[in-house]
Coordinates of C-alpha atoms (C1' of nucleotides) in Angstrom, one line a residue:
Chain K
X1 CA -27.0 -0.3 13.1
X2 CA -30.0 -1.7 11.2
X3 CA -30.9 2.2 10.8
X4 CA -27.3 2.0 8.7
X5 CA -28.2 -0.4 6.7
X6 CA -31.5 1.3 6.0
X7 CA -29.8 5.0 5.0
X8 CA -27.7 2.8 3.0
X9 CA -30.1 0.9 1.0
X10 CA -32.6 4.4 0.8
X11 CA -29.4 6.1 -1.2
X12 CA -29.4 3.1 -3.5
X13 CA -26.7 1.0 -2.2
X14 CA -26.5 -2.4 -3.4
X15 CA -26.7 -4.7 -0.6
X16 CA -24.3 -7.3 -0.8
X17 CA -23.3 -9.7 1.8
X18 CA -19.7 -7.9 2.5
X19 CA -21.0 -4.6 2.3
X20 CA -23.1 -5.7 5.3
X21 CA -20.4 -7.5 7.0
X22 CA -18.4 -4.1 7.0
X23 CA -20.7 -2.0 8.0
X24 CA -21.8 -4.3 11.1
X25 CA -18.0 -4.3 11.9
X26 CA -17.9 -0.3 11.8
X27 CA -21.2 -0.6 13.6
X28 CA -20.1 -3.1 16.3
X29 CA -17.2 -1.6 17.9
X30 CA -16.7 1.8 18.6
X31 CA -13.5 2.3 18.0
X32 CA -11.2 3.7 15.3
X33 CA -10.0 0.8 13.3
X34 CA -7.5 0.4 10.7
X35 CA -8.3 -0.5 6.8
X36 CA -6.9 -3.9 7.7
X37 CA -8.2 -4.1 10.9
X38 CA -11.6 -4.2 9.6
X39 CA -10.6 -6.5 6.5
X40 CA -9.1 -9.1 9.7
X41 CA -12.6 -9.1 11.4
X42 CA -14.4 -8.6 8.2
X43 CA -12.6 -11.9 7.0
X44 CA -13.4 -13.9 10.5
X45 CA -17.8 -13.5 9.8
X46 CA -16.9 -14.1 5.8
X47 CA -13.8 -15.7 5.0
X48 CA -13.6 -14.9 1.6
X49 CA -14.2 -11.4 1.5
X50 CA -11.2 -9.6 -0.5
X51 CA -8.6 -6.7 0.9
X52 CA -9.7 -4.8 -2.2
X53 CA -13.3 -4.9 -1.4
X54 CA -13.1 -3.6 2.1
X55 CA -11.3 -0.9 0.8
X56 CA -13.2 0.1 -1.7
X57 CA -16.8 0.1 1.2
X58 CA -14.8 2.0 3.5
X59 CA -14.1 4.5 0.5
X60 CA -17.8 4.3 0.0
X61 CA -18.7 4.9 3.3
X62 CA -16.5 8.1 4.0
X63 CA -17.8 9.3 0.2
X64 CA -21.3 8.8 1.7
X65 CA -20.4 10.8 5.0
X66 CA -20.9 7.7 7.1
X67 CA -17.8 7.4 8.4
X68 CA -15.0 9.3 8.6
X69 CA -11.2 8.7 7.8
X70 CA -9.2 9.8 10.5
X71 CA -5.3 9.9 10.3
X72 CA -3.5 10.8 14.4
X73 CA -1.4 7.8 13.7
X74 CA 0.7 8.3 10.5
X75 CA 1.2 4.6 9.6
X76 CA -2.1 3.8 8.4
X77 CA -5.9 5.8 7.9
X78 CA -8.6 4.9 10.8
X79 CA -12.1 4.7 10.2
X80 CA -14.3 6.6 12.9
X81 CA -18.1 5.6 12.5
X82 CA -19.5 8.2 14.6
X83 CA -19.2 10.2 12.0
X84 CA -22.8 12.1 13.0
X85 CA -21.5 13.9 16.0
X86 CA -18.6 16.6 15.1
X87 CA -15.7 15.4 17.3
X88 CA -11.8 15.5 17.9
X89 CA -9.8 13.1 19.0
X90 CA -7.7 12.5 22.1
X91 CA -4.4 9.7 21.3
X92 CA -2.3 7.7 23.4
X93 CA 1.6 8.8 22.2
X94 CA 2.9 5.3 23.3
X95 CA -0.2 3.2 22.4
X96 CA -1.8 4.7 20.3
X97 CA -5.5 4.6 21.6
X98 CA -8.1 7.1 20.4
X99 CA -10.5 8.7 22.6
X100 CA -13.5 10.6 20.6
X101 CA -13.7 14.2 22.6
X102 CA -15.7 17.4 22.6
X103 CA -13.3 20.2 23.7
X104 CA -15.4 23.7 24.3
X105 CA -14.8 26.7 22.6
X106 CA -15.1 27.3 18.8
X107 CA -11.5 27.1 17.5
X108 CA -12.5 28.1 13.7
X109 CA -13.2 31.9 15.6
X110 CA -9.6 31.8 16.9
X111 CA -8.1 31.8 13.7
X112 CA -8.2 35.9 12.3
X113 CA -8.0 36.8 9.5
X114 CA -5.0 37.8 9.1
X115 CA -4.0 34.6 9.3
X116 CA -6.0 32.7 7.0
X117 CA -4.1 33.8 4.0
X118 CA -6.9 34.4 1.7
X119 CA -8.1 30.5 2.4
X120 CA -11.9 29.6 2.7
X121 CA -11.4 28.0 5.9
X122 CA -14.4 25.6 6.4
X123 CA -13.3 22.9 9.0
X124 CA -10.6 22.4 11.7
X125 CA -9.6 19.0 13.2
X126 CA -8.1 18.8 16.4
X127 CA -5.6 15.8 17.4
X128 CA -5.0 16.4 22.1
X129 CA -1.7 13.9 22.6
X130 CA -1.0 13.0 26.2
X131 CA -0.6 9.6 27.8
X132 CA -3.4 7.1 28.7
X133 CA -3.8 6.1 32.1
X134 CA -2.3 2.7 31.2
X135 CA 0.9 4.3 29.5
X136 CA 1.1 6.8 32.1
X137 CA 1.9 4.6 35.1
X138 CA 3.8 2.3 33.4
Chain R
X1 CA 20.9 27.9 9.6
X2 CA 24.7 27.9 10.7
X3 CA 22.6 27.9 14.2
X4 CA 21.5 24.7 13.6
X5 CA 24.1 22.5 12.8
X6 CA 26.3 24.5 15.8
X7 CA 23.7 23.5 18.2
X8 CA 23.4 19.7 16.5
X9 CA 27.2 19.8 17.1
X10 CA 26.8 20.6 20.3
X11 CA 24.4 17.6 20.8
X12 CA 27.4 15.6 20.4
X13 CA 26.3 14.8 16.6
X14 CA 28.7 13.6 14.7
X15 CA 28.7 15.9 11.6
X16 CA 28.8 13.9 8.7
X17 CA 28.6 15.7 5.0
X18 CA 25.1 13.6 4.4
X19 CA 23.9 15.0 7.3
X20 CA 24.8 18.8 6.9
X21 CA 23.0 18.2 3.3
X22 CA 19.8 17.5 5.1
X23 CA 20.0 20.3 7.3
X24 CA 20.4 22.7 4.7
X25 CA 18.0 21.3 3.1
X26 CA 15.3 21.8 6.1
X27 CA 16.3 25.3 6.6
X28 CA 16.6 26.5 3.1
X29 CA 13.3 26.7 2.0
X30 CA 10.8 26.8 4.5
X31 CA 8.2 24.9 3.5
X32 CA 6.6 21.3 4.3
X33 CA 8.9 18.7 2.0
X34 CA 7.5 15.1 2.2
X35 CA 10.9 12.6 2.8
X36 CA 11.2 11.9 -0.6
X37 CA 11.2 15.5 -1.9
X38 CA 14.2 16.4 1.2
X39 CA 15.4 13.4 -1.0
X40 CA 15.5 14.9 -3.7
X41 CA 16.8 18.1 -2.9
X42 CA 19.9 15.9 -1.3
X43 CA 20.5 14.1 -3.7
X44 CA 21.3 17.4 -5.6
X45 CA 23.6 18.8 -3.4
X46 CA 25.6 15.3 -2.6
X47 CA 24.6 12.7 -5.2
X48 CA 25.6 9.6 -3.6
X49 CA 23.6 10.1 -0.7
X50 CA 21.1 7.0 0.1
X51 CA 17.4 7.1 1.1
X52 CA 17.5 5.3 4.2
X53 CA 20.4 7.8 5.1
X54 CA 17.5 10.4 4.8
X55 CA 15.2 8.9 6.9
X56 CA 17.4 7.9 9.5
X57 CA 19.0 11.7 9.9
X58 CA 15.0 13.2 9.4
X59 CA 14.0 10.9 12.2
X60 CA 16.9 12.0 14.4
X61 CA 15.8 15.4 13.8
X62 CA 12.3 14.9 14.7
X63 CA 13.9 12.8 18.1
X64 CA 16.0 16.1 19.1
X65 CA 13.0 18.2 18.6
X66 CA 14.8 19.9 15.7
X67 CA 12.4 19.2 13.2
X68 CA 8.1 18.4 13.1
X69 CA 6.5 15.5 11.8
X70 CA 3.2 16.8 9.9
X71 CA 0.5 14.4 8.4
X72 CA -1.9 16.7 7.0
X73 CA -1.4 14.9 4.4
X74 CA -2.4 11.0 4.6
X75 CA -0.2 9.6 1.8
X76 CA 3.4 10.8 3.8
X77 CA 4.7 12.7 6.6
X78 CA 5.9 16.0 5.8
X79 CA 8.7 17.4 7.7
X80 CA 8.4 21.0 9.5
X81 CA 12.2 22.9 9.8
X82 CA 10.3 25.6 12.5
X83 CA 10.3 23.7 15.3
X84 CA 11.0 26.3 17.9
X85 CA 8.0 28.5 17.1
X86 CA 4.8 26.7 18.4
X87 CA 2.2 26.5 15.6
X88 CA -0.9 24.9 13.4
X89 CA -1.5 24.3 9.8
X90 CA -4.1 25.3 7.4
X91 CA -4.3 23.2 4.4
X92 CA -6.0 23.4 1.0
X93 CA -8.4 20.5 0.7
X94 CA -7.6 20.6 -3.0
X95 CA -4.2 21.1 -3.6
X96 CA -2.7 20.4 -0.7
X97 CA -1.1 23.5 0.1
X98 CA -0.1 24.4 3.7
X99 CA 0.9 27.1 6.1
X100 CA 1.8 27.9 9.4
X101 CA -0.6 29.4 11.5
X102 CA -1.1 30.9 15.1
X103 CA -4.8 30.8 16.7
X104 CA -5.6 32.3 19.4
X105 CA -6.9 31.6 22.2
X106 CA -5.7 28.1 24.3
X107 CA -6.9 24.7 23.0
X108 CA -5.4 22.6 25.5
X109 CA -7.9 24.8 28.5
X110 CA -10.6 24.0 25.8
X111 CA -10.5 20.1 27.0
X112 CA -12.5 19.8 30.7
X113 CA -11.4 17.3 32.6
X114 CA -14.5 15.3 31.8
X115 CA -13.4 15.2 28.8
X116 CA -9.8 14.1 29.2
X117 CA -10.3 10.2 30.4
X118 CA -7.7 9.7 32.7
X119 CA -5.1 11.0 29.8
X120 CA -2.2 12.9 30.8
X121 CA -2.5 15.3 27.9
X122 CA 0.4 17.3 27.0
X123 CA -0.1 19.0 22.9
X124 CA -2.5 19.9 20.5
X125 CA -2.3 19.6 16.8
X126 CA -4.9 21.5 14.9
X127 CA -5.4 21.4 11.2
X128 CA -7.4 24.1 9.9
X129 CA -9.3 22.7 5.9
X130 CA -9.9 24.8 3.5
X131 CA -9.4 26.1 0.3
X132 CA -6.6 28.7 -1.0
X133 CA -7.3 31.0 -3.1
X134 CA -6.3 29.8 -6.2
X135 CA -8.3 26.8 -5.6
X136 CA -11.4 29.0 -4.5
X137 CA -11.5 30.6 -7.5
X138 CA -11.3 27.4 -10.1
Chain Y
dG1 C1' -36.2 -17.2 -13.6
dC2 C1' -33.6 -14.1 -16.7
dT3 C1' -30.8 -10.1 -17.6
dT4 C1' -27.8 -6.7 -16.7
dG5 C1' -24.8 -3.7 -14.7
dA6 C1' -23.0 -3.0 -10.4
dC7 C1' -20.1 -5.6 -7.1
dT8 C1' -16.4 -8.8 -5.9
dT9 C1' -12.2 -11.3 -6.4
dA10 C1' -7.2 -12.4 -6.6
dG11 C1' -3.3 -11.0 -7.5
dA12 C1' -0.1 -7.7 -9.6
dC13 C1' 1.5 -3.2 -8.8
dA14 C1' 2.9 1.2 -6.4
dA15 C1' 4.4 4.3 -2.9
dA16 C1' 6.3 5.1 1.6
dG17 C1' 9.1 3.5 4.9
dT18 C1' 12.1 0.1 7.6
dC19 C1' 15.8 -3.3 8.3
dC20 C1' 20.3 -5.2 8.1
dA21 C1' 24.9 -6.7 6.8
dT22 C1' 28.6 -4.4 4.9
dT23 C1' 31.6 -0.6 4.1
dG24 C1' 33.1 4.0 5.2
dT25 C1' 34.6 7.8 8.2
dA26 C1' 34.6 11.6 12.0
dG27 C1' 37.0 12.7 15.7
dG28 C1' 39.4 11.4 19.8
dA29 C1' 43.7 9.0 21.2
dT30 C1' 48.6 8.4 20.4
Chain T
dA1 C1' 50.0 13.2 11.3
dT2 C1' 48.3 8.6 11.8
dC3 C1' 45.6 5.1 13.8
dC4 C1' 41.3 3.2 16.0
dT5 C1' 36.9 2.5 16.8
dA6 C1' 32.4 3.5 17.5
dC7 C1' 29.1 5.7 15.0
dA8 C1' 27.1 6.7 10.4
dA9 C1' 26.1 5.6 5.4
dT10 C1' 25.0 2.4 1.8
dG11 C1' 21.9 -0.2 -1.1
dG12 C1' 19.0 -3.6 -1.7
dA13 C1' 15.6 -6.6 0.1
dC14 C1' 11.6 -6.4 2.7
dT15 C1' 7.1 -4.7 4.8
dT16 C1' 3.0 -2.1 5.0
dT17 C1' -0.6 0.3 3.2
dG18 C1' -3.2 1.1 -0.5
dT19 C1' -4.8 1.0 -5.7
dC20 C1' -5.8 -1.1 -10.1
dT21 C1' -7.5 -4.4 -13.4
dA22 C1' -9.6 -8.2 -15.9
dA23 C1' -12.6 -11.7 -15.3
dG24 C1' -16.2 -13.8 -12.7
dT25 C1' -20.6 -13.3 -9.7
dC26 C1' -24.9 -11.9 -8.0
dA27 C1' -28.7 -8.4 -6.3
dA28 C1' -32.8 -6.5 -7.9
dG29 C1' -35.9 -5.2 -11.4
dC30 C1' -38.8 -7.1 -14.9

DNA sequence: GCTTGACTTAGACAAAGTCCATTGTAGGAT
DNA sequence: ATCCTACAATGGACTTTGTCTAAGTCAAGC
């Protein structure tokens, strides 16, 4: 986490209280928060930090490659801070949880070329959707 | 596209004109509309026809498995008329173009069990990023 | 300890979508 | 053919998510 802060400040960040707070939030729990999930715990270690200015590090962030923006759920973008580690993701379709996983296999060889349409194809994202254990049994 | 509203018909949808304007809509042109742009496209055919109207009917459609939710996209869902047809999307990073596209090979035997948490996983979604050709060569 | 430009703030604004009370109507019953 | 009624549509207010701006603040270099 401190090594975050470090890479930050050797790019030339400007370290500023909130930009600290929100990077120990991304840092803290490895999860995949929302925008205003982070701003809500972001608020509770510095009250008056502002919606705008969580928005705008979180842009920073992604711009930097730190994190990344992540969007299974369509209501809102998630923030992923293992952003170091090429990963897809694995979602709850009732809850909503988000699992980081590492399917085998190189899916970017399973598209031929006659299917890519003249695109550069550079990257591929994969979203698994199942139930969670919890959801499951309920 | 007569196909379509035979076999909402046969759902025991009530066929109302709004309604049949959306379905045409869908199957018209098949590409990925957003809501608002289905909207649109409504509104031209049947003027009086409200927004949450659309919304409500695109949402049953997605519910009966007519119709696909896609967010490839974070700003809004776009709505996919070929349902029936199994399929993945490769999307220009710059102007947001998409297609449909078939991989081969079979994702969901790429995820080990180790890998799978307890999740009952039932669908893949895989979003292929790139850039078209038009957008290559600018 | 100043200075300066980058950072933060609050609140207005915007886009996408949902909700709800009211009005309208498709389709079965008569 | 007409009537009934449950289901559908309407429109406008509301919510959520995110962006923008003008003015104030402060981290870091000197």
């Amino acid at each position: 986490m401190s090594d975050l802060l470090e890479r930050l400040r050797g790019r030339g960040w400007r370290m500023t209280a909130q930009r600290r707070v929100v990077a120990e939030v991304l840092n803290g729990e490895h999860v995949h928060l929302t925008a205003d999930e982070v701003h809500a715990r972001a608020v509770a270690k510095l009250p008056e930090i502002s919606r705008a200015t969580v928005y705008n590090t979180l842009g920073e962030l992604v711009t930097l490659g730190e994190v990344l923006e992540v969007s299974t759920d369509k209501r809102a973008k998630r923030y992923d801070p293992n952003a170091h580690r090429p990963h897809h993701h694995l979602v709850c379709a009732r809850c909503g949880a988000i699992r980081d996983v590492h399917p085998t296999g190189n899916p970017l060889a399973d598209l031929p070329d006659s299917e890519r349409f003249g695109f550069t194809v550079s990257d591929v994202e994969m979203t698994y959707r199942g139930l969670c254990p919890n959801c499951a049994s309920a």
